Amino acid sequence: MTGLSDRADIGSNLSRIQERIRATEVRYHRPAGSVSLVAVSKTQPPAAIAVAAEAGQRAFGENYPQEALAKMEALAHLALEWHFIGPLQSNKTKSVAENFDWIHSVDRIKIARRLSLYRRDDQPALNCCLQINLSGESTKRGVSPQQLVELALAVAQLPRLRLRGLMAIPAPEREFERQRRAFRQLRLLFEHLGKWDLALDTLSMGMTADLEAAIAEGATLVRVGTALFGMRRR
Ligand SMILES: *Cc1c(COP(=O)(O)O)cnc(C)c1O
């Protein structure tokens, strides 16, 4: 992944993804620049991340705390922004709280309390999104829509967390309108939370195969791995 052709690929892949995002913003009357990109670098080596960073990418998403920590150390000089997007076990909350800028996968209050407890006072509050389990979703992870308001109000009270919005990983669908349907559910939940004055600003939804549908439904942040780095190593 450090060869010359790999470097060129990551650079041109990044431009192509940025073009997809910008074109979709225009098509769906989203303000220019309202959708940001988190580059999902799980399983990719530090050298690949460094190439993307050189091409201008700042935010990276990781799923495994231990793997991520090694990369953060190797790339500390680049001052990147790190997003934890994987499932979180409670014995890993300290390491995530201390080392990441964002977490997208908060789905229960116990985890949120631990994250807030371990976030150091000399760090800014940890940005977090609540992961929602939409109906028909393949994974069992995420809070149910019925329990969302209760969780959101509790998380919003925690001193060292900053609740930013919602995240989901809908079951894969090929057809655009079917992709949109799941993202629309997430957007409606987001709008529903607006009643509680929580100042949410983030809808984390859309990946390589469905980012256009997510942007059409209001995504503010898309998480893209394969289209940037190619197939994952495991
Ligand atoms: C792996 C992963 C992605 C990226 O998926 P691609 O299809 O490779 O773009 C996005 N979000 C989460 C939560 C992931 O685990």
CSV table of N, CA and C in Angstrom, one decimal, residues 1 5-7 9-14 16-17 37-55 57-62 71 75 80 82 208 223-233:
chain,number,residue,atom,x,y,z
A,1,MET,N,0.8,-1.2,0.0
A,1,MET,CA,0.0,0.0,0.0
A,1,MET,C,0.8,1.3,0.0
A,5,SER,N,1.7,3.4,-7.4
A,5,SER,CA,0.4,3.4,-8.0
A,5,SER,C,-0.7,3.4,-6.9
A,6,ASP,N,-0.4,2.8,-5.7
A,6,ASP,CA,-1.4,2.9,-4.6
A,6,ASP,C,-1.6,4.4,-4.2
A,7,ARG,N,-0.5,5.1,-4.1
A,7,ARG,CA,-0.6,6.5,-3.7
A,7,ARG,C,-1.4,7.3,-4.7
A,9,ASP,N,-3.7,6.1,-6.6
A,9,ASP,CA,-5.1,5.7,-6.5
A,9,ASP,C,-5.8,6.4,-5.4
A,10,ILE,N,-5.2,6.4,-4.2
A,10,ILE,CA,-5.9,7.0,-3.1
A,10,ILE,C,-6.2,8.5,-3.4
A,11,GLY,N,-5.2,9.2,-3.9
A,11,GLY,CA,-5.4,10.6,-4.3
A,11,GLY,C,-6.6,10.8,-5.3
A,12,SER,N,-6.6,9.9,-6.3
A,12,SER,CA,-7.7,10.2,-7.3
A,12,SER,C,-9.0,9.6,-6.8
A,13,ASN,N,-9.0,8.6,-6.0
A,13,ASN,CA,-10.2,8.1,-5.3
A,13,ASN,C,-10.8,9.2,-4.4
A,14,LEU,N,-9.9,9.9,-3.7
A,14,LEU,CA,-10.4,10.9,-2.8
A,14,LEU,C,-11.1,12.0,-3.6
A,16,ARG,N,-12.5,11.7,-6.5
A,16,ARG,CA,-13.8,11.2,-7.1
A,16,ARG,C,-14.9,11.2,-6.0
A,17,ILE,N,-14.5,10.8,-4.8
A,17,ILE,CA,-15.5,10.8,-3.7
A,17,ILE,C,-16.0,12.3,-3.4
A,37,LEU,N,-16.7,14.4,4.9
A,37,LEU,CA,-16.3,13.1,4.7
A,37,LEU,C,-15.4,12.6,5.8
A,38,VAL,N,-15.8,11.4,6.4
A,38,VAL,CA,-14.9,10.7,7.3
A,38,VAL,C,-14.4,9.5,6.5
A,39,ALA,N,-13.1,9.4,6.3
A,39,ALA,CA,-12.4,8.3,5.6
A,39,ALA,C,-12.3,7.1,6.5
A,40,VAL,N,-12.9,6.0,6.2
A,40,VAL,CA,-12.9,4.9,7.1
A,40,VAL,C,-11.7,4.0,6.8
A,41,SER,N,-10.8,4.0,7.7
A,41,SER,CA,-9.4,3.5,7.5
A,41,SER,C,-9.2,2.1,8.2
A,42,LYS,N,-10.2,1.5,8.8
A,42,LYS,CA,-10.1,0.3,9.5
A,42,LYS,C,-9.4,-0.7,8.5
A,43,THR,N,-8.5,-1.5,9.1
A,43,THR,CA,-7.6,-2.5,8.4
A,43,THR,C,-6.6,-1.9,7.5
A,44,GLN,N,-6.6,-0.6,7.2
A,44,GLN,CA,-5.6,0.0,6.3
A,44,GLN,C,-4.4,0.4,7.1
A,45,PRO,N,-3.2,0.3,6.6
A,45,PRO,CA,-2.0,0.7,7.3
A,45,PRO,C,-1.8,2.2,7.4
A,46,PRO,N,-1.0,2.6,8.3
A,46,PRO,CA,-0.7,4.0,8.5
A,46,PRO,C,-0.3,4.7,7.2
A,47,ALA,N,0.5,4.0,6.4
A,47,ALA,CA,1.0,4.6,5.1
A,47,ALA,C,-0.1,5.1,4.2
A,48,ALA,N,-1.2,4.3,4.2
A,48,ALA,CA,-2.3,4.6,3.3
A,48,ALA,C,-3.1,5.9,3.9
A,49,ILE,N,-3.2,5.9,5.2
A,49,ILE,CA,-3.8,7.1,5.8
A,49,ILE,C,-3.0,8.3,5.6
A,50,ALA,N,-1.6,8.2,5.7
A,50,ALA,CA,-0.8,9.3,5.4
A,50,ALA,C,-0.9,9.9,4.0
A,51,VAL,N,-1.1,9.0,3.0
A,51,VAL,CA,-1.3,9.4,1.7
A,51,VAL,C,-2.6,10.2,1.5
A,52,ALA,N,-3.7,9.7,2.2
A,52,ALA,CA,-5.0,10.4,2.1
A,52,ALA,C,-4.8,11.8,2.8
A,53,ALA,N,-4.1,11.8,3.9
A,53,ALA,CA,-3.9,13.1,4.6
A,53,ALA,C,-3.1,14.1,3.8
A,54,GLU,N,-2.1,13.6,3.1
A,54,GLU,CA,-1.4,14.4,2.2
A,54,GLU,C,-2.3,15.0,1.1
A,55,ALA,N,-3.3,14.3,0.7
A,55,ALA,CA,-4.2,14.7,-0.3
A,55,ALA,C,-5.3,15.6,0.3
A,57,GLN,N,-7.3,15.0,3.3
A,57,GLN,CA,-8.3,14.4,4.2
A,57,GLN,C,-7.8,14.5,5.6
A,58,ARG,N,-8.7,15.0,6.5
A,58,ARG,CA,-8.4,15.2,7.9
A,58,ARG,C,-9.0,14.2,8.9
A,59,ALA,N,-10.3,13.8,8.5
A,59,ALA,CA,-11.0,13.0,9.5
A,59,ALA,C,-11.0,11.5,9.1
A,60,PHE,N,-10.7,10.6,10.0
A,60,PHE,CA,-10.6,9.2,9.8
A,60,PHE,C,-11.4,8.4,10.7
A,61,GLY,N,-12.0,7.4,10.2
A,61,GLY,CA,-12.9,6.5,11.1
A,61,GLY,C,-12.3,5.2,11.3
A,62,GLU,N,-12.3,4.7,12.6
A,62,GLU,CA,-11.7,3.4,12.9
A,62,GLU,C,-12.7,2.6,13.8
A,71,LYS,N,-2.1,3.3,15.0
A,71,LYS,CA,-2.0,4.3,13.9
A,71,LYS,C,-1.9,5.7,14.4
A,75,LEU,N,1.0,8.3,13.5
A,75,LEU,CA,0.7,9.5,12.6
A,75,LEU,C,0.4,10.7,13.5
A,80,LEU,N,-4.4,14.5,13.0
A,80,LEU,CA,-5.7,14.2,12.3
A,80,LEU,C,-6.8,14.1,13.3
A,82,TRP,N,-9.9,11.9,14.7
A,82,TRP,CA,-10.2,10.5,14.8
A,82,TRP,C,-11.6,10.2,15.2
A,208,THR,N,-19.9,3.8,1.1
A,208,THR,CA,-19.5,3.7,-0.3
A,208,THR,C,-20.7,3.5,-1.2
A,223,ARG,N,-19.5,8.3,5.8
A,223,ARG,CA,-18.3,7.5,6.2
A,223,ARG,C,-18.0,6.5,5.1
A,224,VAL,N,-16.8,6.8,4.5
A,224,VAL,CA,-16.5,6.0,3.2
A,224,VAL,C,-15.1,5.3,3.4
A,225,GLY,N,-15.1,4.0,3.2
A,225,GLY,CA,-13.9,3.2,3.2
A,225,GLY,C,-13.5,2.7,1.9
A,226,THR,N,-14.2,1.7,1.4
A,226,THR,CA,-13.8,1.0,0.2
A,226,THR,C,-13.6,1.9,-1.0
A,227,ALA,N,-14.4,2.9,-1.3
A,227,ALA,CA,-14.2,3.7,-2.4
A,227,ALA,C,-12.9,4.5,-2.4
A,228,LEU,N,-12.4,4.7,-1.2
A,228,LEU,CA,-11.2,5.5,-1.0
A,228,LEU,C,-9.9,4.6,-1.0
A,229,PHE,N,-10.0,3.6,-0.2
A,229,PHE,CA,-8.8,2.7,0.0
A,229,PHE,C,-8.8,1.4,-0.8
A,230,GLY,N,-9.9,1.1,-1.4
A,230,GLY,CA,-10.0,-0.2,-2.1
A,230,GLY,C,-10.5,-1.2,-1.1
A,231,MET,N,-10.4,-2.5,-1.5
A,231,MET,CA,-10.9,-3.6,-0.6
A,231,MET,C,-10.2,-3.6,0.7
A,232,ARG,N,-10.9,-4.0,1.8
A,232,ARG,CA,-10.2,-4.1,3.0
A,232,ARG,C,-9.3,-5.4,3.1
A,233,ARG,N,-8.4,-5.3,4.0
A,233,ARG,CA,-7.4,-6.4,4.1
A,233,ARG,C,-7.9,-7.6,4.9
